[in-house]
Amino acid sequence: MSRFFALLSSVAIVAFAAPAWADTAPAVDEEATTPGEIIVTGEKSTRTLQQTPTSIAVVTPERIEKEALITIQDVYNRTANLSETYGAAGFTIRGVSNTGVGAGGQADAASVYVDGAPIPHWALYGGPTDMWDVQQVEVLRGPQSTIQGLNALAGGIVITSKDPSLVNWTGDARVLWTEHDDRTFSGAVGGPIIEDELGVRLSAERRADRGLIRNVTRGGYDDELKALNLRGKIKWTPAAIPGLEAVASYNRVRRDGGYLYEYSRTDVPDYYDHRISTGDQPSRGKIDSDIAVFNLSYPLADKLKLSSVTSWNRSKVHSVIDTDGTPADLQTIDNRYLYKTLTQELRLNYDSDTLSGLLGAWYYRRTGSIHQNSRINIETPTATIAGLLQANGATPAQAQFISNAYAAQLPVIPVAYNGDQPEKVETMALFGDARLKVTDRLTLIGGFRFDHERNRYAAETVATFNGTLPDPNFMGAPYAGIISLINQGVLGLVSDASSPLASNSRTFNAFLPKAGISMDWTPDLTTAFTVQRAYRSGGSSQNPARAELVPYDPEYSWNYEGSLRSKWLDGRLVLNANIFYMTWKDQQVTAYFGQNAYDYNTVNAAGSHLYGFEVEANAKVARGVDVYASVGHVRTKFDDFDLPQGATSTVDLKGTQFPYAPRWTLSGGVNAEFGGGFAANLNANYRTSVFTGVGQDQAQYKVSGRTVVNGRIGYETERWSLFLFARNLFNEKYKQYEYAAIHQAILGDPQTFGVGAGVHW
């Protein structure tokens, strides 16, 4: 962390020293370079960042290029109050995981959108979320349920790819090559087919990464990666229909690589710099993703525009991992996901001097299923066996002696587990958002969403014993009958995990209001306060032991937020901040009920709150020199945890923090152009320690904070560039997750140096 603060100190010195030479600097092109002129579209209205009270972090094409950002995970790690979780499994916004925080429920709490299409969370680690040919990334922090609706209680991430040009043919190409044999080849070309009317843009990226984690049992590297991302876009603005704009895009991703997280052994010397694994089964994640989006807009009248956004995507994911991580053939998880999602939005946008806003209708349908084919080991339940023996006449001492002897013969119960979980989710909504300018300075903010959801969930599981039972005579003939009884009990325990096909339909209605007020104190200083309600939908949860689908209800939250938008030093310094407080009730958690290890389902049992802030600053300090920094802080706490009667769960969430919720996230950087074509970037990001588990014992599942410094230096002309880049420049050694009992951990990326070249025409 000391390195990070040293970097920020130097950035701050430069920033606040800016006035000393500001008068001698040439005029700055505000339209092209000032962060305040960035246009954000994540709230489905065209506003500048400075006009938007929502906390939005924007990643521009310039930053993507200067920091050599490749994946969405790079954005996670360099944005205030945004953090990567378990490997590449997902992210947290303000401490809230994109899949929820209570380990229960089916719906997401935050989503990633690509050109308007929502990406399923199980495809995020290899879907169409890379940064090549991306026009802008917007991280919307805080509830977005009024505008985005489904799966937006924590916020959202909006990725927009570059549109075709209708004026000139242009092209871009880039090659990245690292010392660890990670090779990325990227290209894009586009231009007018009919000038000023019809344009096309095609882009492609091929990545081949040898990997870092060498498998000493099977050979090769567990995290080897091959990926191909293809995108085509057509834009049409027909002269015969003035004002009409149509954009159609198709994105195809094929990814064959490591699982969404990769374990390394920690019981070997120098395990950070010599990463190995010992699993006998493949650790792979294959993703086929296809996305089609059609955007249509037309002005109906002066200041009134009609828009339509249609998206369709298909995600096919095959995930395999050796969960025991040993050379023995003990456990493996083999899951297949196949989902199709269709969305349709119609929206009217109105924009006048006194009133601006939108009114829209939305339809969402997701269909698909999860097929699980796993081999797992369950610790032999000696207490259950002892209870069975006592029920048949044994004394407590005899029961304990026999159960311990049996467990020595069969320490774990091997189970082959097959499951199918088809589902269908349909959502229809009406939503609106408006701003009414009461005076030259005072603006009222209001919005609403009425959400109607119907979901149908089904489940079927088949569990079979997958090993060899102890010989009934291993304790001698007098005990043979007793051991046979125990064997039958073990088979019955496994059989209890099987459930016949069952299905359940649920319907939910949610009204989500939003209200606020904004004050323009000066043309360069605005404050706002908003209140809004958000929700995460309910559903049905399978209880395998009882062969039942148990319903659970939605979660609801209220978010109270203040914002500051400001420019200083004639616009050379932009300083924005948000402060928030959120209450959350009826949170979905997993509860156990005591029949056996499979007697569990989702219930509404927790309540919590969180609060914090984000501060972001950008400064033009001299000709060719700019600096940027951000600070995020969040405190999370479960306030209530009340399980239903009959629950036997031993995990208590009350008083604990959310998993993967760092209290502090800091980032910053400096860009410098030295003249003669030379340019450099130095950036760093810091995250405090996080708990990787939940419950009163979560201190046992804690990984320390880390500071990662990155850099890039190169020579650039109008047509080409050549550069060197470094990731984790000081070789910070850190863990994202540790499973100490089996000597495995998810390790952070090591120090990596690379070279790149790009051309533009």
mmCIF file of N, CA and C in Angstrom, residues 489-592:
data_model
loop_
_atom_site.group_PDB
_atom_site.id
_atom_site.type_symbol
_atom_site.label_atom_id
_atom_site.label_comp_id
_atom_site.label_asym_id
_atom_site.label_seq_id
_atom_site.Cartn_x
_atom_site.Cartn_y
_atom_site.Cartn_z
ATOM 1 N N GLY A 489 -27.835 -48.123 5.516
ATOM 2 C CA GLY A 489 -28.108 -46.731 5.885
ATOM 3 C C GLY A 489 -27.365 -45.757 4.991
ATOM 4 N N VAL A 490 -26.118 -46.101 4.633
ATOM 5 C CA VAL A 490 -25.342 -45.239 3.736
ATOM 6 C C VAL A 490 -26.007 -45.172 2.366
ATOM 7 N N LEU A 491 -26.415 -46.316 1.841
ATOM 8 C CA LEU A 491 -27.106 -46.326 0.551
ATOM 9 C C LEU A 491 -28.405 -45.528 0.623
ATOM 10 N N GLY A 492 -29.094 -45.605 1.762
ATOM 11 C CA GLY A 492 -30.315 -44.831 1.921
ATOM 12 C C GLY A 492 -30.031 -43.335 1.962
ATOM 13 N N LEU A 493 -28.906 -42.969 2.610
ATOM 14 C CA LEU A 493 -28.521 -41.558 2.669
ATOM 15 C C LEU A 493 -28.283 -41.014 1.276
ATOM 16 N N VAL A 494 -27.578 -41.798 0.446
ATOM 17 C CA VAL A 494 -27.332 -41.361 -0.927
ATOM 18 C C VAL A 494 -28.641 -41.290 -1.698
ATOM 19 N N SER A 495 -29.494 -42.278 -1.515
ATOM 20 C CA SER A 495 -30.768 -42.291 -2.226
ATOM 21 C C SER A 495 -31.630 -41.088 -1.871
ATOM 22 N N ASP A 496 -31.488 -40.605 -0.634
ATOM 23 C CA ASP A 496 -32.273 -39.447 -0.202
ATOM 24 C C ASP A 496 -31.959 -38.198 -1.024
ATOM 25 N N ALA A 497 -30.781 -38.184 -1.664
ATOM 26 C CA ALA A 497 -30.402 -37.013 -2.461
ATOM 27 C C ALA A 497 -31.083 -37.009 -3.822
ATOM 28 N N SER A 498 -31.726 -38.096 -4.207
ATOM 29 C CA SER A 498 -32.430 -38.158 -5.487
ATOM 30 C C SER A 498 -33.813 -37.535 -5.358
ATOM 31 N N SER A 499 -34.185 -36.784 -6.381
ATOM 32 C CA SER A 499 -35.501 -36.151 -6.382
ATOM 33 C C SER A 499 -36.147 -36.344 -7.742
ATOM 34 N N PRO A 500 -37.402 -36.757 -7.790
ATOM 35 C CA PRO A 500 -38.088 -36.852 -9.080
ATOM 36 C C PRO A 500 -38.347 -35.457 -9.639
ATOM 37 N N LEU A 501 -38.666 -35.392 -10.912
ATOM 38 C CA LEU A 501 -38.913 -34.115 -11.554
ATOM 39 C C LEU A 501 -40.062 -33.382 -10.874
ATOM 40 N N ALA A 502 -39.778 -32.150 -10.471
ATOM 41 C CA ALA A 502 -40.806 -31.296 -9.865
ATOM 42 C C ALA A 502 -40.656 -29.903 -10.442
ATOM 43 N N SER A 503 -41.743 -29.179 -10.549
ATOM 44 C CA SER A 503 -41.683 -27.828 -11.088
ATOM 45 C C SER A 503 -42.612 -26.919 -10.301
ATOM 46 N N ASN A 504 -42.306 -25.622 -10.402
ATOM 47 C CA ASN A 504 -43.088 -24.647 -9.650
ATOM 48 C C ASN A 504 -43.066 -23.329 -10.408
ATOM 49 N N SER A 505 -44.184 -22.620 -10.419
ATOM 50 C CA SER A 505 -44.280 -21.314 -11.055
ATOM 51 C C SER A 505 -44.540 -20.247 -10.001
ATOM 52 N N ARG A 506 -43.877 -19.114 -10.147
ATOM 53 C CA ARG A 506 -44.068 -17.997 -9.224
ATOM 54 C C ARG A 506 -44.328 -16.729 -10.022
ATOM 55 N N THR A 507 -45.087 -15.822 -9.442
ATOM 56 C CA THR A 507 -45.379 -14.537 -10.063
ATOM 57 C C THR A 507 -45.115 -13.429 -9.059
ATOM 58 N N PHE A 508 -44.472 -12.365 -9.515
ATOM 59 C CA PHE A 508 -44.128 -11.252 -8.632
ATOM 60 C C PHE A 508 -44.476 -9.938 -9.314
ATOM 61 N N ASN A 509 -44.931 -8.990 -8.508
ATOM 62 C CA ASN A 509 -45.153 -7.625 -8.953
ATOM 63 C C ASN A 509 -44.372 -6.700 -8.033
ATOM 64 N N ALA A 510 -43.644 -5.766 -8.621
ATOM 65 C CA ALA A 510 -42.849 -4.845 -7.812
ATOM 66 C C ALA A 510 -43.021 -3.431 -8.344
ATOM 67 N N PHE A 511 -43.257 -2.495 -7.424
ATOM 68 C CA PHE A 511 -43.297 -1.079 -7.784
ATOM 69 C C PHE A 511 -42.051 -0.423 -7.207
ATOM 70 N N LEU A 512 -41.297 0.221 -8.068
ATOM 71 C CA LEU A 512 -39.993 0.742 -7.689
ATOM 72 C C LEU A 512 -39.943 2.239 -7.978
ATOM 73 N N PRO A 513 -40.228 3.081 -6.992
ATOM 74 C CA PRO A 513 -40.210 4.528 -7.206
ATOM 75 C C PRO A 513 -38.815 5.127 -7.021
ATOM 76 N N LYS A 514 -38.683 6.338 -7.540
ATOM 77 C CA LYS A 514 -37.428 7.090 -7.422
ATOM 78 C C LYS A 514 -37.784 8.569 -7.340
ATOM 79 N N ALA A 515 -37.119 9.303 -6.446
ATOM 80 C CA ALA A 515 -37.367 10.732 -6.302
ATOM 81 C C ALA A 515 -36.072 11.419 -5.908
ATOM 82 N N GLY A 516 -35.941 12.682 -6.338
ATOM 83 C CA GLY A 516 -34.721 13.395 -5.990
ATOM 84 C C GLY A 516 -34.806 14.863 -6.330
ATOM 85 N N ILE A 517 -33.759 15.573 -5.986
ATOM 86 C CA ILE A 517 -33.669 17.003 -6.233
ATOM 87 C C ILE A 517 -32.226 17.338 -6.595
ATOM 88 N N SER A 518 -32.052 18.257 -7.550
ATOM 89 C CA SER A 518 -30.725 18.651 -8.004
ATOM 90 C C SER A 518 -30.625 20.162 -7.983
ATOM 91 N N MET A 519 -29.451 20.669 -7.588
ATOM 92 C CA MET A 519 -29.236 22.110 -7.482
ATOM 93 C C MET A 519 -27.958 22.508 -8.205
ATOM 94 N N ASP A 520 -28.086 23.385 -9.200
ATOM 95 C CA ASP A 520 -26.920 23.938 -9.893
ATOM 96 C C ASP A 520 -26.495 25.212 -9.169
ATOM 97 N N TRP A 521 -25.514 25.105 -8.311
ATOM 98 C CA TRP A 521 -25.073 26.276 -7.555
ATOM 99 C C TRP A 521 -24.338 27.262 -8.460
ATOM 100 N N THR A 522 -23.555 26.750 -9.364
ATOM 101 C CA THR A 522 -22.879 27.537 -10.400
ATOM 102 C C THR A 522 -22.873 26.673 -11.660
ATOM 103 N N PRO A 523 -22.478 27.204 -12.806
ATOM 104 C CA PRO A 523 -22.389 26.357 -14.001
ATOM 105 C C PRO A 523 -21.435 25.175 -13.830
ATOM 106 N N ASP A 524 -20.531 25.249 -12.854
ATOM 107 C CA ASP A 524 -19.543 24.187 -12.673
ATOM 108 C C ASP A 524 -19.700 23.435 -11.357
ATOM 109 N N LEU A 525 -20.802 23.655 -10.640
ATOM 110 C CA LEU A 525 -20.988 22.994 -9.355
ATOM 111 C C LEU A 525 -22.450 22.595 -9.186
ATOM 112 N N THR A 526 -22.683 21.276 -9.073
ATOM 113 C CA THR A 526 -24.035 20.743 -8.932
ATOM 114 C C THR A 526 -24.065 19.707 -7.830
ATOM 115 N N THR A 527 -25.112 19.762 -7.003
ATOM 116 C CA THR A 527 -25.327 18.725 -6.002
ATOM 117 C C THR A 527 -26.724 18.129 -6.211
ATOM 118 N N ALA A 528 -26.882 16.899 -5.775
ATOM 119 C CA ALA A 528 -28.177 16.229 -5.930
ATOM 120 C C ALA A 528 -28.362 15.232 -4.809
ATOM 121 N N PHE A 529 -29.635 14.907 -4.538
ATOM 122 C CA PHE A 529 -29.980 13.883 -3.566
ATOM 123 C C PHE A 529 -31.116 13.057 -4.150
ATOM 124 N N THR A 530 -30.978 11.736 -4.114
ATOM 125 C CA THR A 530 -32.007 10.854 -4.662
ATOM 126 C C THR A 530 -32.310 9.725 -3.688
ATOM 127 N N VAL A 531 -33.524 9.226 -3.784
ATOM 128 C CA VAL A 531 -33.978 8.058 -3.025
ATOM 129 C C VAL A 531 -34.641 7.109 -4.011
ATOM 130 N N GLN A 532 -34.315 5.843 -3.949
ATOM 131 C CA GLN A 532 -34.998 4.900 -4.831
ATOM 132 C C GLN A 532 -35.048 3.508 -4.225
ATOM 133 N N ARG A 533 -36.055 2.783 -4.665
ATOM 134 C CA ARG A 533 -36.263 1.414 -4.209
ATOM 135 C C ARG A 533 -35.755 0.452 -5.275
ATOM 136 N N ALA A 534 -35.226 -0.679 -4.830
ATOM 137 C CA ALA A 534 -34.735 -1.697 -5.753
ATOM 138 C C ALA A 534 -35.146 -3.066 -5.245
ATOM 139 N N TYR A 535 -35.073 -4.065 -6.131
ATOM 140 C CA TYR A 535 -35.435 -5.400 -5.693
ATOM 141 C C TYR A 535 -34.686 -6.464 -6.485
ATOM 142 N N ARG A 536 -34.652 -7.650 -5.897
ATOM 143 C CA ARG A 536 -34.134 -8.859 -6.540
ATOM 144 C C ARG A 536 -35.243 -9.897 -6.447
ATOM 145 N N SER A 537 -35.624 -10.470 -7.559
ATOM 146 C CA SER A 537 -36.842 -11.272 -7.602
ATOM 147 C C SER A 537 -36.714 -12.567 -6.824
ATOM 148 N N GLY A 538 -37.851 -13.131 -6.482
ATOM 149 C CA GLY A 538 -37.906 -14.407 -5.793
ATOM 150 C C GLY A 538 -37.964 -15.571 -6.760
ATOM 151 N N GLY A 539 -38.315 -16.748 -6.249
ATOM 152 C CA GLY A 539 -38.359 -17.927 -7.093
ATOM 153 C C GLY A 539 -38.639 -19.175 -6.294
ATOM 154 N N SER A 540 -38.094 -20.286 -6.781
ATOM 155 C CA SER A 540 -38.248 -21.581 -6.124
ATOM 156 C C SER A 540 -36.887 -22.236 -5.992
ATOM 157 N N SER A 541 -36.689 -22.930 -4.879
ATOM 158 C CA SER A 541 -35.419 -23.568 -4.577
ATOM 159 C C SER A 541 -35.637 -25.047 -4.336
ATOM 160 N N GLN A 542 -34.779 -25.870 -4.912
ATOM 161 C CA GLN A 542 -34.911 -27.304 -4.731
ATOM 162 C C GLN A 542 -34.364 -27.736 -3.373
ATOM 163 N N ASN A 543 -35.166 -28.501 -2.634
ATOM 164 C CA ASN A 543 -34.683 -29.201 -1.452
ATOM 165 C C ASN A 543 -34.517 -30.667 -1.848
ATOM 166 N N PRO A 544 -33.278 -31.107 -2.112
ATOM 167 C CA PRO A 544 -33.086 -32.471 -2.631
ATOM 168 C C PRO A 544 -33.590 -33.548 -1.676
ATOM 169 N N ALA A 545 -33.355 -33.363 -0.368
ATOM 170 C CA ALA A 545 -33.712 -34.417 0.578
ATOM 171 C C ALA A 545 -35.216 -34.636 0.646
ATOM 172 N N ARG A 546 -35.971 -33.568 0.521
ATOM 173 C CA ARG A 546 -37.424 -33.674 0.641
ATOM 174 C C ARG A 546 -38.133 -33.775 -0.715
ATOM 175 N N ALA A 547 -37.314 -33.747 -1.815
ATOM 176 C CA ALA A 547 -37.883 -33.831 -3.163
ATOM 177 C C ALA A 547 -38.964 -32.776 -3.361
ATOM 178 N N GLU A 548 -38.665 -31.547 -2.899
ATOM 179 C CA GLU A 548 -39.628 -30.466 -2.987
ATOM 180 C C GLU A 548 -38.984 -29.235 -3.613
ATOM 181 N N LEU A 549 -39.816 -28.421 -4.244
ATOM 182 C CA LEU A 549 -39.419 -27.084 -4.658
ATOM 183 C C LEU A 549 -40.050 -26.096 -3.695
ATOM 184 N N VAL A 550 -39.206 -25.396 -2.957
ATOM 185 C CA VAL A 550 -39.676 -24.516 -1.880
ATOM 186 C C VAL A 550 -39.655 -23.067 -2.372
ATOM 187 N N PRO A 551 -40.767 -22.350 -2.306
ATOM 188 C CA PRO A 551 -40.785 -20.962 -2.771
ATOM 189 C C PRO A 551 -40.070 -20.022 -1.805
ATOM 190 N N TYR A 552 -39.510 -18.966 -2.356
ATOM 191 C CA TYR A 552 -38.945 -17.876 -1.542
ATOM 192 C C TYR A 552 -39.326 -16.559 -2.190
ATOM 193 N N ASP A 553 -39.304 -15.485 -1.401
ATOM 194 C CA ASP A 553 -39.825 -14.193 -1.834
ATOM 195 C C ASP A 553 -38.707 -13.262 -2.308
ATOM 196 N N PRO A 554 -39.071 -12.127 -2.932
ATOM 197 C CA PRO A 554 -38.063 -11.164 -3.386
ATOM 198 C C PRO A 554 -37.340 -10.485 -2.227
ATOM 199 N N GLU A 555 -36.215 -9.883 -2.553
ATOM 200 C CA GLU A 555 -35.481 -8.995 -1.646
ATOM 201 C C GLU A 555 -35.784 -7.549 -2.052
ATOM 202 N N TYR A 556 -35.753 -6.640 -1.080
ATOM 203 C CA TYR A 556 -36.003 -5.236 -1.372
ATOM 204 C C TYR A 556 -34.961 -4.365 -0.668
ATOM 205 N N SER A 557 -34.643 -3.252 -1.295
ATOM 206 C CA SER A 557 -33.706 -2.309 -0.680
ATOM 207 C C SER A 557 -34.170 -0.888 -0.960
ATOM 208 N N TRP A 558 -33.745 0.027 -0.070
ATOM 209 C CA TRP A 558 -33.904 1.468 -0.268
ATOM 210 C C TRP A 558 -32.516 2.087 -0.266
ATOM 211 N N ASN A 559 -32.244 2.925 -1.270
ATOM 212 C CA ASN A 559 -30.932 3.549 -1.398
ATOM 213 C C ASN A 559 -31.084 5.070 -1.321
ATOM 214 N N TYR A 560 -30.301 5.678 -0.440
ATOM 215 C CA TYR A 560 -30.295 7.132 -0.245
ATOM 216 C C TYR A 560 -28.931 7.646 -0.679
ATOM 217 N N GLU A 561 -28.921 8.578 -1.617
ATOM 218 C CA GLU A 561 -27.644 8.941 -2.234
ATOM 219 C C GLU A 561 -27.529 10.435 -2.488
ATOM 220 N N GLY A 562 -26.361 10.987 -2.140
ATOM 221 C CA GLY A 562 -26.033 12.363 -2.458
ATOM 222 C C GLY A 562 -24.893 12.409 -3.440
ATOM 223 N N SER A 563 -24.894 13.424 -4.317
ATOM 224 C CA SER A 563 -23.845 13.511 -5.328
ATOM 225 C C SER A 563 -23.328 14.931 -5.462
ATOM 226 N N LEU A 564 -22.075 15.024 -5.880
ATOM 227 C CA LEU A 564 -21.418 16.294 -6.165
ATOM 228 C C LEU A 564 -20.773 16.182 -7.535
ATOM 229 N N ARG A 565 -21.035 17.141 -8.405
ATOM 230 C CA ARG A 565 -20.375 17.230 -9.703
ATOM 231 C C ARG A 565 -19.762 18.615 -9.815
ATOM 232 N N SER A 566 -18.458 18.666 -10.085
ATOM 233 C CA SER A 566 -17.802 19.972 -10.068
ATOM 234 C C SER A 566 -16.620 20.027 -11.026
ATOM 235 N N LYS A 567 -16.372 21.248 -11.499
ATOM 236 C CA LYS A 567 -15.191 21.565 -12.300
ATOM 237 C C LYS A 567 -14.474 22.735 -11.653
ATOM 238 N N TRP A 568 -13.159 22.713 -11.710
ATOM 239 C CA TRP A 568 -12.340 23.742 -11.089
ATOM 240 C C TRP A 568 -11.209 24.141 -12.056
ATOM 241 N N LEU A 569 -10.595 25.264 -11.735
ATOM 242 C CA LEU A 569 -9.433 25.721 -12.511
ATOM 243 C C LEU A 569 -9.772 25.801 -13.996
ATOM 244 N N ASP A 570 -10.887 26.494 -14.280
ATOM 245 C CA ASP A 570 -11.333 26.677 -15.666
ATOM 246 C C ASP A 570 -11.535 25.349 -16.388
ATOM 247 N N GLY A 571 -11.988 24.357 -15.655
ATOM 248 C CA GLY A 571 -12.303 23.077 -16.267
ATOM 249 C C GLY A 571 -11.158 22.105 -16.343
ATOM 250 N N ARG A 572 -9.960 22.533 -15.889
ATOM 251 C CA ARG A 572 -8.824 21.609 -15.976
ATOM 252 C C ARG A 572 -8.877 20.521 -14.912
ATOM 253 N N LEU A 573 -9.625 20.743 -13.835
ATOM 254 C CA LEU A 573 -9.790 19.752 -12.782
ATOM 255 C C LEU A 573 -11.272 19.418 -12.644
ATOM 256 N N VAL A 574 -11.589 18.143 -12.736
ATOM 257 C CA VAL A 574 -12.955 17.651 -12.544
ATOM 258 C C VAL A 574 -12.952 16.791 -11.287
ATOM 259 N N LEU A 575 -13.840 17.132 -10.340
ATOM 260 C CA LEU A 575 -13.930 16.403 -9.081
ATOM 261 C C LEU A 575 -15.389 16.015 -8.850
ATOM 262 N N ASN A 576 -15.653 14.725 -8.793
ATOM 263 C CA ASN A 576 -16.999 14.204 -8.589
ATOM 264 C C ASN A 576 -17.026 13.286 -7.382
ATOM 265 N N ALA A 577 -18.157 13.249 -6.696
ATOM 266 C CA ALA A 577 -18.271 12.401 -5.507
ATOM 267 C C ALA A 577 -19.713 11.954 -5.317
ATOM 268 N N ASN A 578 -19.879 10.790 -4.710
ATOM 269 C CA ASN A 578 -21.188 10.269 -4.296
ATOM 270 C C ASN A 578 -21.064 9.666 -2.915
ATOM 271 N N ILE A 579 -22.095 9.870 -2.101
ATOM 272 C CA ILE A 579 -22.170 9.262 -0.780
ATOM 273 C C ILE A 579 -23.511 8.538 -0.696
ATOM 274 N N PHE A 580 -23.540 7.354 -0.065
ATOM 275 C CA PHE A 580 -24.748 6.533 -0.129
ATOM 276 C C PHE A 580 -24.976 5.785 1.175
ATOM 277 N N TYR A 581 -26.232 5.422 1.379
ATOM 278 C CA TYR A 581 -26.640 4.565 2.494
ATOM 279 C C TYR A 581 -27.769 3.684 1.976
ATOM 280 N N MET A 582 -27.656 2.379 2.166
ATOM 281 C CA MET A 582 -28.669 1.452 1.656
ATOM 282 C C MET A 582 -29.104 0.493 2.749
ATOM 283 N N THR A 583 -30.412 0.284 2.870
ATOM 284 C CA THR A 583 -30.971 -0.741 3.756
ATOM 285 C C THR A 583 -31.544 -1.853 2.890
ATOM 286 N N TRP A 584 -31.454 -3.090 3.390
ATOM 287 C CA TRP A 584 -31.772 -4.264 2.570
ATOM 288 C C TRP A 584 -32.484 -5.265 3.467
ATOM 289 N N LYS A 585 -33.617 -5.770 3.035
ATOM 290 C CA LYS A 585 -34.371 -6.707 3.872
ATOM 291 C C LYS A 585 -34.820 -7.920 3.058
ATOM 292 N N ASP A 586 -35.228 -8.961 3.793
ATOM 293 C CA ASP A 586 -35.726 -10.211 3.187
ATOM 294 C C ASP A 586 -34.692 -10.871 2.288
ATOM 295 N N GLN A 587 -33.430 -10.800 2.696
ATOM 296 C CA GLN A 587 -32.373 -11.350 1.852
ATOM 297 C C GLN A 587 -32.441 -12.879 1.805
ATOM 298 N N GLN A 588 -32.127 -13.407 0.641
ATOM 299 C CA GLN A 588 -32.230 -14.836 0.373
ATOM 300 C C GLN A 588 -30.938 -15.539 0.806
ATOM 301 N N VAL A 589 -31.078 -16.539 1.666
ATOM 302 C CA VAL A 589 -29.933 -17.298 2.164
ATOM 303 C C VAL A 589 -30.271 -18.785 2.095
ATOM 304 N N THR A 590 -29.248 -19.623 2.208
ATOM 305 C CA THR A 590 -29.445 -21.071 2.230
ATOM 306 C C THR A 590 -29.552 -21.546 3.668
ATOM 307 N N ALA A 591 -30.583 -22.325 3.954
ATOM 308 C CA ALA A 591 -30.802 -22.865 5.303
ATOM 309 C C ALA A 591 -30.851 -24.388 5.237
ATOM 310 N N TYR A 592 -30.288 -25.033 6.272
ATOM 311 C CA TYR A 592 -30.317 -26.491 6.408
ATOM 312 C C TYR A 592 -31.347 -26.873 7.466
#
